[in-house]
Amino acid sequence: MHGKHVRLAHGGGGRLTGDLVREVFLKAFHNPTLNLLADAAPIQIARGQAIAFTTDSFVVSPPFFAGGDIGRLAIAGTVNDLAVSGSIPRYIACSFILEEGFPMEHLERIVQSMAATANEAGVEIVTGDTKTVEKGRGDGIFITTSGIGLTRSDVQISTESIVAGDALILTGTLGDHALAVLKARNQFSLDFEIESDVAPVNGLVATLLDAVPETRFLRDPTRGGVAAVLGETSRDKAWGFILDEQALPITSQVRSLCEILGYDPLTLANEGKVVAVVPADAVEKSLKALQSHPLGRHAAKIGYVDTVRPGIVLLKTLIGGTRVVQVPLGEDLPRIC
Amino acid sequence: MHGKHVRLAHGGGGRLTGDLVREVFLKAFHNPTLNLLADAAPIQIARGQAIAFTTDSFVVSPPFFAGGDIGRLAIAGTVNDLAVSGSIPRYIACSFILEEGFPMEHLERIVQSMAATANEAGVEIVTGDTKTVEKGRGDGIFITTSGIGLTRSDVQISTESIVAGDALILTGTLGDHALAVLKARNQFSLDFEIESDVAPVNGLVATLLDAVPETRFLRDPTRGGVAAVLGETSRDKAWGFILDEQALPITSQVRSLCEILGYDPLTLANEGKVVAVVPADAVEKSLKALQSHPLGRHAAKIGYVDTVRPGIVLLKTLIGGTRVVQVPLGEDLPRIC
């Protein structure tokens, strides 16, 4: 590469942009569609196929953390949004905003991580863009990924299908991603080992949907955690969620860190987990399917749907009380994804 | 809105993010698909329909300039990439990276401009995302738009179909966008009136393709200008482009500014123009069609395809000489889009 750091000219649309595209992006992502370097990627969709379309920006700070990096996060995040919508993730577009001076070696590591994660998820990176900003006008690297998934016609994932009595399942432990990023920031001097759970969950979701196509609803509890997802989902509905604190899958380490640092694990971001609502009579089948997958080993039923307090998320606490779980304001943990 | 400025919590995925989505984005963009607020938007594609998929980030500085703003640019830019690929732009995803402290009033103006431009282009904004970064870690607002277009089966836009003798058409005057942005930066104290040409060109392109479905190739000359587009297009090909400087549509004002400031109008960004390659015998029909559209009034034949200097762009200058037009390095005008 020209120089060992990102230069403004790498985003200028000229020769240096072309070099960056060929020597960094194409080298890692090459596939017949991307190789065309068309401004818009041509995609064949089978007859009668509906699709799902999503986008997310990633600004996690720092870009590298135990268990992952912004590149893995950007691919997994978009794959996961598609998967929980009941579609099969297939095509990804990536757009980079690079700060002048960002080490080219870091960019290459991130791009390789994106390629590996795309491969793991079975998606193709088919188009992209790069812009640069002056030093001090960005923060190293921001990545926006967009994705197209092929809608599964055998499932119907929608809040509208949720009814009282349905069971609430969480596919794994809470809070690992948020605490891994906090650790990478050196914001507290506690000595602990923790890894982000960032992973594409499309395989896990497929395992569940193949076994339990009557699954009502799926969502990945990222920013704002399980609290935000359940709060937004039950908002203005005729039913609410009742959670059982005892049943929440959580490592003893995350539990103690939350106690020490004053975080509620329900509000912490996860990047390789899914919240699923399934019919009550499908709980066993669901858990069996999920637990058969490496990412679902700790899947557990964490609560149920009830009409006692419509639009509210209630937690039955360990000590036998009950508290309302609020959608967090959003101020606690900026730039976690 | 809560407060008159963007807060970090507006990107935290909690209540403040929800408020921002409902009170700013949904208010401007509302449509049945976006209203679902699904993480992935469901889209119906007709049987046997191929699609085109594109993404671009926009970091223009400043975000407001004569003739447009970053919001209009973000919608038009993605619409235009789809249009020049020979597809009909239909669905847009928008992702925002906002700097803490960005005035909410500016965000609202930008979002309204996006809604108006989407309406003008006949596209729907179907999904989106918002992230925030701390003051000093971004620059007001960055927008990434992704788009899906429906491929026209009656056209075949590809560099592969270009042959010697084909004509090169430019749909309007050169350089207006770049100079309007430079003026907004107050980088030079020259007193001149200039407006960006930023506009969705899908209507203009449709007019051409309906009249001349045998059009070979289309591209919008944005960053790096006509020089970058023609240079990248002819790279490694068995043919090159010969341009006639005399024929270049350019206002006398842009011409004098370029002389004073030392810019080559061929390398300046345009955001409402198209470069088209058409068969030699379709020039008249093409120009007639383009000139019938408000955005194509100044369309002109600016050159042709030749095999004398393969892979090279040559300019026949006003004074009767010939010079090679290089793909610019990319350093001249950062953050022009």
XYZ file of C-alpha atoms in Angstrom:
674
model
C 0.000 0.000 0.000
C 0.981 3.616 -0.567
C 2.190 4.633 2.848
C 1.425 2.881 6.065
C -1.436 5.124 7.091
C -4.709 6.215 5.594
C -4.349 9.454 3.627
C -7.158 11.823 2.745
C -6.546 10.979 -0.918
C -7.558 7.365 -0.224
C -11.107 8.723 -0.129
C -10.760 11.116 -3.057
C -12.145 8.830 -5.732
C -8.907 8.921 -7.698
C -5.916 6.626 -8.167
C -5.269 6.146 -4.449
C -8.887 5.127 -3.856
C -8.549 2.625 -6.680
C -5.344 1.251 -5.167
C -6.989 0.886 -1.745
C -9.962 -0.901 -3.249
C -7.802 -3.330 -5.194
C -4.992 -3.906 -2.688
C -6.976 -4.033 0.535
C -10.683 -4.601 -0.078
C -10.683 -6.781 -3.191
C -7.752 -8.797 -1.867
C -9.793 -9.801 1.183
C -13.332 -9.829 -0.184
C -12.936 -10.914 -3.842
C -15.911 -12.689 -5.406
C -17.404 -12.570 -8.907
C -19.940 -9.852 -8.069
C -17.599 -7.552 -6.133
C -14.846 -8.042 -8.719
C -17.030 -6.165 -11.217
C -16.380 -3.028 -9.131
C -19.713 -1.698 -10.307
C -21.167 1.200 -8.352
C -24.208 -1.020 -7.880
C -23.918 -4.787 -7.596
C -26.171 -6.896 -9.828
C -28.038 -9.571 -7.870
C -30.246 -12.372 -9.124
C -33.257 -13.103 -6.938
C -35.176 -16.317 -7.518
C -38.718 -16.159 -8.809
C -41.279 -15.063 -6.233
C -38.636 -14.528 -3.565
C -39.301 -11.769 -1.008
C -36.285 -10.079 0.558
C -35.330 -8.239 3.743
C -33.162 -5.100 3.687
C -31.208 -3.667 6.619
C -28.440 -1.207 7.507
C -26.337 -0.418 10.591
C -23.397 1.838 11.336
C -20.651 0.660 13.670
C -18.616 3.123 15.712
C -17.378 0.864 18.523
C -14.489 2.290 20.521
C -11.861 0.904 20.579
C -12.019 -0.973 17.254
C -10.217 -4.027 18.680
C -11.353 -5.881 21.820
C -11.061 -9.373 23.246
C -13.137 -11.746 21.144
C -13.592 -9.472 18.140
C -13.172 -6.184 16.357
C -15.289 -3.585 14.534
C -15.076 -5.607 11.314
C -16.475 -8.805 12.805
C -19.093 -6.700 14.585
C -20.135 -4.944 11.358
C -20.653 -8.196 9.454
C -22.262 -10.077 12.351
C -24.515 -7.154 13.259
C -26.074 -6.945 9.823
C -26.228 -10.715 9.355
C -28.000 -10.959 12.706
C -30.567 -8.262 11.899
C -31.473 -10.220 8.771
C -31.518 -13.585 10.539
C -33.879 -12.439 13.311
C -36.237 -10.991 10.703
C -36.757 -14.551 9.469
C -34.606 -14.236 6.376
C -31.476 -15.959 5.152
C -28.652 -13.380 5.028
C -27.026 -13.382 1.608
C -25.543 -10.076 0.327
C -23.596 -7.397 2.210
C -22.547 -3.852 1.237
C -19.776 -2.181 3.286
C -19.012 1.504 3.540
C -15.953 2.823 5.379
C -15.327 6.262 6.878
C -11.611 6.407 7.670
C -9.783 9.066 9.642
C -6.586 10.389 8.123
C -3.636 8.666 9.818
C -5.458 5.420 10.668
C -2.824 2.664 10.432
C -3.160 0.713 7.202
C -2.185 -2.415 9.096
C -5.220 -1.992 11.366
C -7.458 -1.531 8.356
C -6.074 -4.697 6.809
C -6.669 -6.682 10.007
C -10.243 -5.386 10.201
C -10.926 -6.175 6.557
C -9.547 -9.705 6.974
C -11.765 -10.158 10.005
C -14.767 -9.020 7.933
C -13.887 -11.499 5.199
C -13.554 -14.332 7.718
C -16.841 -13.447 9.426
C -18.642 -13.169 6.076
C -17.291 -16.590 5.192
C -18.432 -18.005 8.543
C -21.913 -16.559 7.976
C -22.116 -17.634 4.340
C -22.701 -14.117 2.995
C -21.038 -12.297 0.098
C -19.701 -8.746 0.275
C -20.875 -7.480 -3.104
C -20.318 -3.713 -3.104
C -18.779 -0.952 -1.018
C -17.491 2.586 -0.655
C -14.694 4.410 1.156
C -14.583 7.990 2.375
C -11.881 9.720 4.390
C -12.005 12.628 6.846
C -9.240 14.834 8.223
C -7.402 13.883 11.398
C -9.559 14.935 14.343
C -12.823 14.827 12.336
C -13.499 11.125 12.804
C -12.243 8.392 15.101
C -10.090 5.884 13.262
C -12.723 3.831 11.521
C -16.495 3.772 11.197
C -18.128 1.008 9.156
C -21.667 0.916 7.811
C -22.908 -2.450 6.584
C -26.150 -3.031 4.739
C -27.578 -6.400 3.927
C -30.111 -8.267 1.870
C -31.632 -11.526 3.057
C -33.969 -13.970 1.365
C -37.217 -14.181 3.329
C -38.078 -17.672 4.561
C -41.599 -18.426 3.407
C -42.047 -21.179 6.019
C -41.893 -18.826 9.002
C -43.784 -15.738 10.119
C -41.685 -13.695 12.539
C -43.790 -10.849 13.895
C -44.782 -9.262 17.193
C -48.367 -9.568 15.951
C -48.283 -13.338 16.400
C -47.241 -13.179 20.075
C -49.975 -14.331 22.497
C -50.282 -14.671 26.270
C -48.690 -17.858 27.513
C -45.869 -17.832 24.930
C -42.428 -18.562 26.312
C -39.421 -16.243 26.177
C -36.062 -17.817 25.424
C -32.565 -16.313 25.532
C -29.932 -18.223 23.557
C -26.951 -17.546 25.837
C -25.288 -15.529 28.567
C -25.868 -11.810 29.067
C -23.528 -8.858 28.776
C -20.266 -10.372 27.483
C -19.886 -7.961 24.563
C -20.449 -4.776 26.557
C -18.003 -5.742 29.287
C -15.322 -6.865 26.789
C -15.484 -3.453 25.094
C -15.413 -1.653 28.449
C -12.363 -3.680 29.402
C -10.627 -2.759 26.148
C -11.170 0.907 27.061
C -9.248 0.411 30.299
C -12.020 2.338 31.948
C -11.638 0.425 35.167
C -8.597 -1.223 36.636
C -10.331 -4.453 37.655
C -8.390 -7.438 36.472
C -10.690 -9.857 34.686
C -10.798 -11.969 31.571
C -13.807 -11.524 29.352
C -14.455 -11.999 25.653
C -17.109 -10.464 23.441
C -19.738 -12.893 22.205
C -19.805 -11.209 18.763
C -20.784 -13.825 16.184
C -23.118 -14.299 13.250
C -26.197 -16.071 14.639
C -27.810 -17.014 11.336
C -26.819 -20.666 11.766
C -28.229 -20.718 15.298
C -31.455 -19.075 14.145
C -31.774 -21.523 11.246
C -31.414 -24.432 13.688
C -34.279 -23.053 15.766
C -36.530 -22.173 12.822
C -35.983 -25.551 11.148
C -37.044 -27.305 14.376
C -39.739 -24.808 15.419
C -41.075 -22.972 12.342
C -43.948 -21.740 14.524
C -41.463 -19.459 16.371
C -43.328 -16.172 16.936
C -40.622 -13.568 17.236
C -36.838 -13.138 17.262
C -34.587 -10.191 18.050
C -30.889 -9.705 18.829
C -30.443 -7.789 22.105
C -27.606 -5.401 21.122
C -27.506 -1.719 22.265
C -29.743 -1.323 25.298
C -29.678 -5.089 25.839
C -32.581 -7.401 26.610
C -34.302 -4.560 28.493
C -34.490 -2.354 25.387
C -35.575 -5.167 23.059
C -38.357 -6.413 25.333
C -39.471 -2.892 26.236
C -39.690 -1.777 22.611
C -41.368 -5.036 21.577
C -44.105 -4.896 24.217
C -44.644 -1.140 23.879
C -48.373 -0.388 23.351
C -49.222 -4.100 23.213
C -52.081 -5.847 25.020
C -49.548 -8.089 26.747
C -46.244 -7.762 28.595
C -43.245 -9.897 29.477
C -42.574 -11.516 32.859
C -38.891 -12.360 33.382
C -37.467 -14.739 35.954
C -34.129 -13.388 37.225
C -33.185 -16.822 38.501
C -33.393 -18.196 34.967
C -31.214 -15.575 33.264
C -28.092 -17.168 31.787
C -25.177 -15.104 33.042
C -21.621 -15.975 33.984
C -20.669 -15.515 37.622
C -17.998 -13.121 36.398
C -20.454 -10.850 34.561
C -22.754 -10.987 37.575
C -20.036 -9.856 39.973
C -18.734 -7.185 37.591
C -22.250 -5.789 37.255
C -22.540 -5.686 41.037
C -19.200 -3.938 41.437
C -19.689 -1.489 38.554
C -23.379 -0.862 39.067
C -24.607 -2.137 35.695
C -27.862 -3.992 35.113
C -26.985 -7.028 32.955
C -30.378 -6.707 31.251
C -29.275 -3.392 29.706
C -25.860 -4.583 28.498
C -25.228 -5.116 24.784
C -24.848 -8.628 23.360
C -23.652 -9.344 19.824
C -24.114 -13.089 19.467
C -27.384 -13.718 21.262
C -31.027 -13.969 20.318
C -34.243 -13.429 22.237
C -36.964 -15.766 20.949
C -40.680 -15.960 21.669
C -42.064 -19.459 21.034
C -45.405 -21.147 21.762
C -45.485 -22.620 25.299
C -45.722 -26.154 23.963
C -42.593 -25.695 21.838
C -40.213 -24.743 24.657
C -38.570 -28.131 25.017
C -38.151 -28.603 21.278
C -36.754 -25.068 20.985
C -34.217 -25.461 23.767
C -33.125 -28.839 22.465
C -32.527 -27.385 18.994
C -30.714 -24.295 20.292
C -28.534 -26.221 22.728
C -27.395 -28.511 19.926
C -25.673 -25.491 18.324
C -22.298 -24.223 19.645
C -23.712 -20.694 20.071
C -26.813 -21.925 21.923
C -25.337 -24.165 24.611
C -26.592 -21.900 27.389
C -30.030 -21.275 25.910
C -32.704 -21.011 28.601
C -36.330 -20.110 29.052
C -36.152 -16.759 30.853
C -39.807 -15.796 31.080
C -43.204 -15.696 29.416
C -45.858 -13.467 27.893
C -48.698 -12.339 30.129
C -51.626 -9.930 29.980
C -51.532 -8.873 33.660
C -49.467 -5.738 32.973
C -49.850 -4.888 29.266
C -46.932 -3.057 27.656
C -44.694 -3.645 30.681
C -41.645 -5.834 31.304
C -41.651 -7.238 34.849
C -38.736 -9.013 36.530
C -39.282 -11.543 39.321
C -36.115 -10.932 41.295
C -33.832 -13.456 42.992
C -35.016 -12.279 46.392
C -38.651 -12.889 45.516
C -39.719 -9.332 44.668
C -40.909 -7.830 41.409
C -39.567 -4.789 39.558
C -40.431 -3.061 36.304
C -37.643 -3.309 33.721
C -37.389 0.027 31.945
C -36.059 0.687 28.482
C -32.756 2.386 29.395
C -32.413 6.043 28.448
C -29.325 5.162 26.414
C -26.686 7.120 28.286
C -24.788 4.390 30.051
C -22.503 2.896 27.468
C -21.904 4.946 24.352
C -20.134 3.435 21.320
C -20.538 -0.162 22.379
C -21.249 -1.203 18.774
C -37.207 16.801 20.826
C -35.300 16.260 24.042
C -32.844 19.122 24.027
C -31.843 21.098 21.016
C -28.673 19.185 20.305
C -27.754 15.602 19.638
C -26.770 13.778 22.827
C -24.711 10.618 23.029
C -27.778 8.857 24.406
C -29.585 9.469 21.110
C -27.396 6.672 19.756
C -27.604 4.398 22.792
C -30.438 2.230 21.561
C -32.665 3.193 24.484
C -35.563 5.568 25.023
C -33.817 8.603 23.529
C -32.981 6.667 20.360
C -36.624 5.662 20.110
C -37.716 9.267 20.544
C -35.312 10.446 17.834
C -36.530 7.759 15.450
C -40.183 8.606 16.008
C -39.982 12.394 16.311
C -37.404 13.150 13.627
C -36.965 10.252 11.208
C -40.454 8.727 11.099
C -42.028 12.172 11.014
C -40.177 12.968 7.799
C -39.867 9.560 6.158
C -43.027 7.686 7.243
C -44.272 4.976 4.907
C -45.870 1.583 5.550
C -42.580 -0.337 5.416
C -40.518 2.041 7.554
C -43.378 2.403 10.024
C -42.874 -1.246 10.994
C -39.568 -0.156 12.578
C -38.247 -3.620 11.893
C -34.476 -4.071 12.059
C -34.766 -5.395 8.521
C -37.363 -4.083 6.089
C -39.485 -6.644 4.253
C -39.566 -6.029 0.507
C -41.610 -7.737 -2.172
C -39.787 -8.266 -5.448
C -41.803 -9.248 -8.515
C -41.272 -12.668 -10.029
C -38.066 -13.041 -11.990
C -36.908 -9.538 -11.161
C -33.146 -8.989 -10.832
C -31.968 -6.215 -8.529
C -29.001 -3.883 -8.075
C -27.522 -3.134 -4.637
C -25.329 -0.152 -3.734
C -23.953 1.808 -0.781
C -22.166 5.136 -0.264
C -21.093 7.175 2.725
C -21.391 10.954 2.659
C -19.047 13.161 4.671
C -19.334 16.430 2.760
C -18.042 19.457 4.624
C -19.861 21.697 5.312
C -23.204 19.849 5.389
C -25.095 22.813 3.890
C -24.084 24.516 0.636
C -25.791 26.528 -2.105
C -28.098 24.229 -4.047
C -28.180 21.387 -1.564
C -27.073 19.699 1.631
C -25.659 16.367 2.808
C -29.166 14.876 2.983
C -30.048 15.637 -0.641
C -26.580 14.446 -1.634
C -26.982 11.153 0.261
C -30.291 10.304 -1.403
C -29.324 11.537 -4.874
C -25.920 9.830 -4.718
C -27.391 6.402 -4.071
C -30.309 6.899 -6.465
C -27.810 7.905 -9.157
C -25.542 4.889 -8.627
C -28.576 2.661 -9.132
C -29.864 4.604 -12.133
C -26.544 4.484 -14.019
C -26.342 0.725 -13.414
C -29.473 0.413 -15.562
C -31.865 -0.178 -12.700
C -34.905 1.658 -11.401
C -34.073 2.965 -7.884
C -36.735 1.860 -5.421
C -35.669 1.273 -1.771
C -33.246 3.248 0.401
C -31.680 2.493 3.798
C -30.136 5.409 5.752
C -27.619 5.227 8.545
C -26.548 8.285 10.517
C -23.386 8.893 12.538
C -24.020 12.026 14.585
C -21.520 13.986 16.655
C -22.585 14.940 20.149
C -23.730 18.564 20.108
C -24.919 18.616 16.482
C -27.889 21.002 16.398
C -31.176 19.101 16.275
C -32.560 21.821 14.005
C -29.847 21.060 11.444
C -30.628 17.352 11.642
C -34.304 18.088 11.066
C -33.530 20.260 8.020
C -31.303 17.535 6.582
C -33.892 14.831 7.191
C -36.594 16.949 5.537
C -34.303 17.476 2.572
C -33.788 13.702 2.357
C -37.532 13.129 2.423
C -38.094 15.710 -0.316
C -35.318 14.284 -2.495
C -36.598 10.727 -2.000
C -40.023 11.930 -3.044
C -38.587 13.676 -6.100
C -36.745 10.472 -7.077
C -39.706 8.200 -6.357
C -37.844 6.040 -3.821
C -38.893 4.868 -0.365
C -36.709 5.080 2.728
C -37.501 1.701 4.279
C -35.014 1.174 7.102
C -32.259 2.963 9.003
C -29.957 3.275 11.974
C -28.457 6.004 14.144
C -25.194 6.029 16.047
C -23.608 8.861 18.010
C -19.980 9.695 18.804
C -18.480 12.034 21.396
C -17.802 15.664 20.548
C -14.505 15.832 18.645
C -14.752 12.211 17.408
C -16.857 12.933 14.352
C -17.803 16.007 12.356
C -21.431 16.938 12.803
C -23.108 14.397 10.578
C -22.080 11.520 8.325
C -24.779 9.681 6.366
C -24.499 6.304 4.683
C -27.240 5.424 2.222
C -27.715 2.036 0.613
C -30.155 1.311 -2.137
C -31.913 -1.397 -4.074
C -32.999 -0.912 -7.663
C -35.001 -3.091 -10.013
C -32.857 -4.050 -12.990
C -34.308 -3.018 -16.354
C -34.387 -6.113 -18.548
C -34.571 -4.036 -21.742
C -31.103 -2.518 -21.357
C -27.587 -3.892 -20.955
C -25.325 -1.286 -19.332
C -21.753 -2.581 -19.338
C -18.250 -1.498 -20.298
C -18.056 -4.793 -22.191
C -20.475 -3.537 -24.817
C -18.424 -0.405 -25.635
C -16.843 -0.482 -29.115
C -14.630 1.860 -31.139
C -16.652 4.603 -32.780
C -19.170 4.893 -29.933
C -19.980 8.442 -28.868
C -19.431 9.927 -25.424
C -22.130 12.205 -24.066
C -22.164 14.405 -20.958
C -25.616 15.431 -19.754
C -24.719 18.897 -18.440
C -22.138 21.397 -17.239
C -18.989 20.408 -15.347
C -17.857 21.182 -11.824
C -20.807 23.007 -10.262
C -21.034 20.763 -7.197
C -17.350 20.911 -6.281
C -17.170 24.697 -6.581
C -20.391 25.217 -4.597
C -18.962 23.163 -1.725
C -15.635 24.990 -1.906
C -17.501 28.283 -1.781
C -19.433 27.142 1.298
C -16.098 26.462 3.005
C -15.083 30.090 2.484
C -11.751 28.747 1.361
C -11.249 31.605 -1.036
C -12.518 35.136 -0.874
C -13.626 35.344 -4.500
C -17.116 36.670 -4.759
C -19.184 34.448 -7.037
C -22.579 32.826 -7.178
C -22.625 29.113 -7.801
C -25.035 26.334 -6.971
C -24.434 22.621 -6.640
C -26.042 20.508 -9.361
C -26.963 17.800 -6.819
C -30.102 16.032 -8.054
C -31.478 12.547 -8.560
C -30.854 11.717 -12.233
C -33.037 8.604 -12.452
C -35.697 10.488 -14.420
C -33.080 11.829 -16.837
C -31.555 8.355 -17.259
C -34.983 6.814 -17.839
C -35.658 9.378 -20.560
C -32.434 8.376 -22.310
C -32.899 4.617 -21.880
C -36.512 4.719 -23.059
C -35.407 6.515 -26.239
C -32.094 4.684 -26.695
C -32.236 1.259 -25.006
C -29.057 0.357 -26.901
C -27.119 2.791 -24.653
C -23.814 1.038 -23.863
C -22.664 2.542 -20.599
C -23.605 5.147 -17.980
C -21.760 6.548 -14.982
C -22.165 9.576 -12.705
C -18.924 11.595 -12.551
C -18.767 12.392 -8.817
C -15.477 12.339 -6.812
C -12.580 12.620 -9.232
C -14.944 13.941 -11.905
C -15.152 12.949 -15.548
C -11.385 12.280 -15.536
C -11.680 9.555 -12.864
C -14.768 7.928 -14.406
C -13.317 7.753 -17.930
C -9.890 6.708 -16.660
C -11.282 3.875 -14.513
C -13.676 2.794 -17.275
C -11.019 2.559 -20.001
C -8.377 1.034 -17.717
C -6.931 -2.140 -19.282
C -9.395 -1.949 -22.189
C -8.550 -2.363 -25.879
C -9.896 1.115 -26.528
C -9.625 4.612 -25.063
C -11.597 7.858 -25.003
C -10.872 10.942 -27.089
C -12.380 14.110 -25.601
C -12.941 17.402 -27.383
C -12.310 20.291 -24.974
C -14.270 22.643 -27.203
C -17.369 20.496 -26.729
C -17.279 20.284 -22.912
C -20.376 21.920 -21.422
C -19.093 24.306 -18.791
C -20.311 27.672 -17.574
C -18.048 30.644 -18.222
C -18.013 31.153 -14.472
C -16.707 27.651 -13.706
C -14.181 28.043 -16.500
C -12.794 31.290 -15.084
C -12.813 29.985 -11.499
C -10.855 26.932 -12.611
C -8.331 29.190 -14.343
C -7.964 31.410 -11.284
C -7.841 28.554 -8.747
C -5.849 26.130 -10.838
C -8.445 23.343 -11.008
C -9.036 21.099 -13.995
C -12.827 21.031 -14.543
C -12.509 17.416 -15.697
C -11.475 16.366 -12.172
C -14.208 18.309 -10.325
C -17.112 16.437 -8.714
C -20.604 16.615 -10.190
C -23.706 15.307 -8.433
C -26.448 15.642 -11.027
C -24.688 14.657 -14.229
C -24.232 11.493 -16.245
C -21.589 10.343 -18.697
C -23.150 8.116 -21.368
C -21.606 6.003 -24.110
C -24.027 5.438 -26.995
C -23.644 3.945 -30.483
C -22.465 6.568 -33.013
C -25.728 6.391 -34.935
C -27.762 7.098 -31.781
C -26.140 10.424 -30.873
C -28.859 12.641 -32.249
C -31.672 10.601 -30.705
C -29.812 10.536 -27.372
C -29.201 14.281 -27.277
C -32.786 15.006 -28.255
C -34.085 12.796 -25.444
C -31.692 14.195 -22.842
C -32.268 17.825 -23.827
C -36.026 17.332 -23.426
C -35.449 16.763 -19.691
C -34.845 19.736 -17.343
C -31.603 18.158 -16.055
C -30.299 17.477 -19.570
C -30.726 20.835 -21.287
C -26.956 21.237 -21.754
C -26.287 17.659 -22.833
C -23.553 17.456 -25.453
C -21.413 14.962 -27.303
C -17.979 15.456 -25.740
C -15.936 12.777 -27.469
C -15.768 9.237 -28.776
C -14.256 5.808 -28.293
C -11.119 4.979 -30.262
C -8.521 2.197 -30.415
C -5.515 4.444 -31.223
C -4.400 4.701 -27.558
C -5.972 1.776 -25.673
C -6.647 2.366 -21.966
C -5.915 6.089 -22.268
C -8.112 9.204 -22.113
C -6.915 11.889 -24.526
C -8.108 15.496 -24.641
C -7.981 17.555 -27.823
C -7.388 20.970 -26.305
C -8.880 24.308 -27.278
C -5.533 25.445 -28.688
C -5.300 22.431 -30.966
C -2.947 20.239 -28.910
C -3.510 16.875 -27.275
C -2.956 15.867 -23.655
C -3.438 12.695 -21.660
C -6.158 13.028 -19.001
C -4.958 11.240 -15.871
C -7.089 9.753 -13.140
C -6.416 12.302 -10.378
C -4.505 11.036 -7.348
C -7.419 12.091 -5.150
C -5.750 14.737 -3.024
C -7.221 17.919 -4.414
C -10.645 18.193 -2.886
C -11.323 16.061 0.166
C -14.855 15.693 1.551
C -16.618 16.983 -1.525
C -19.350 14.343 -1.111
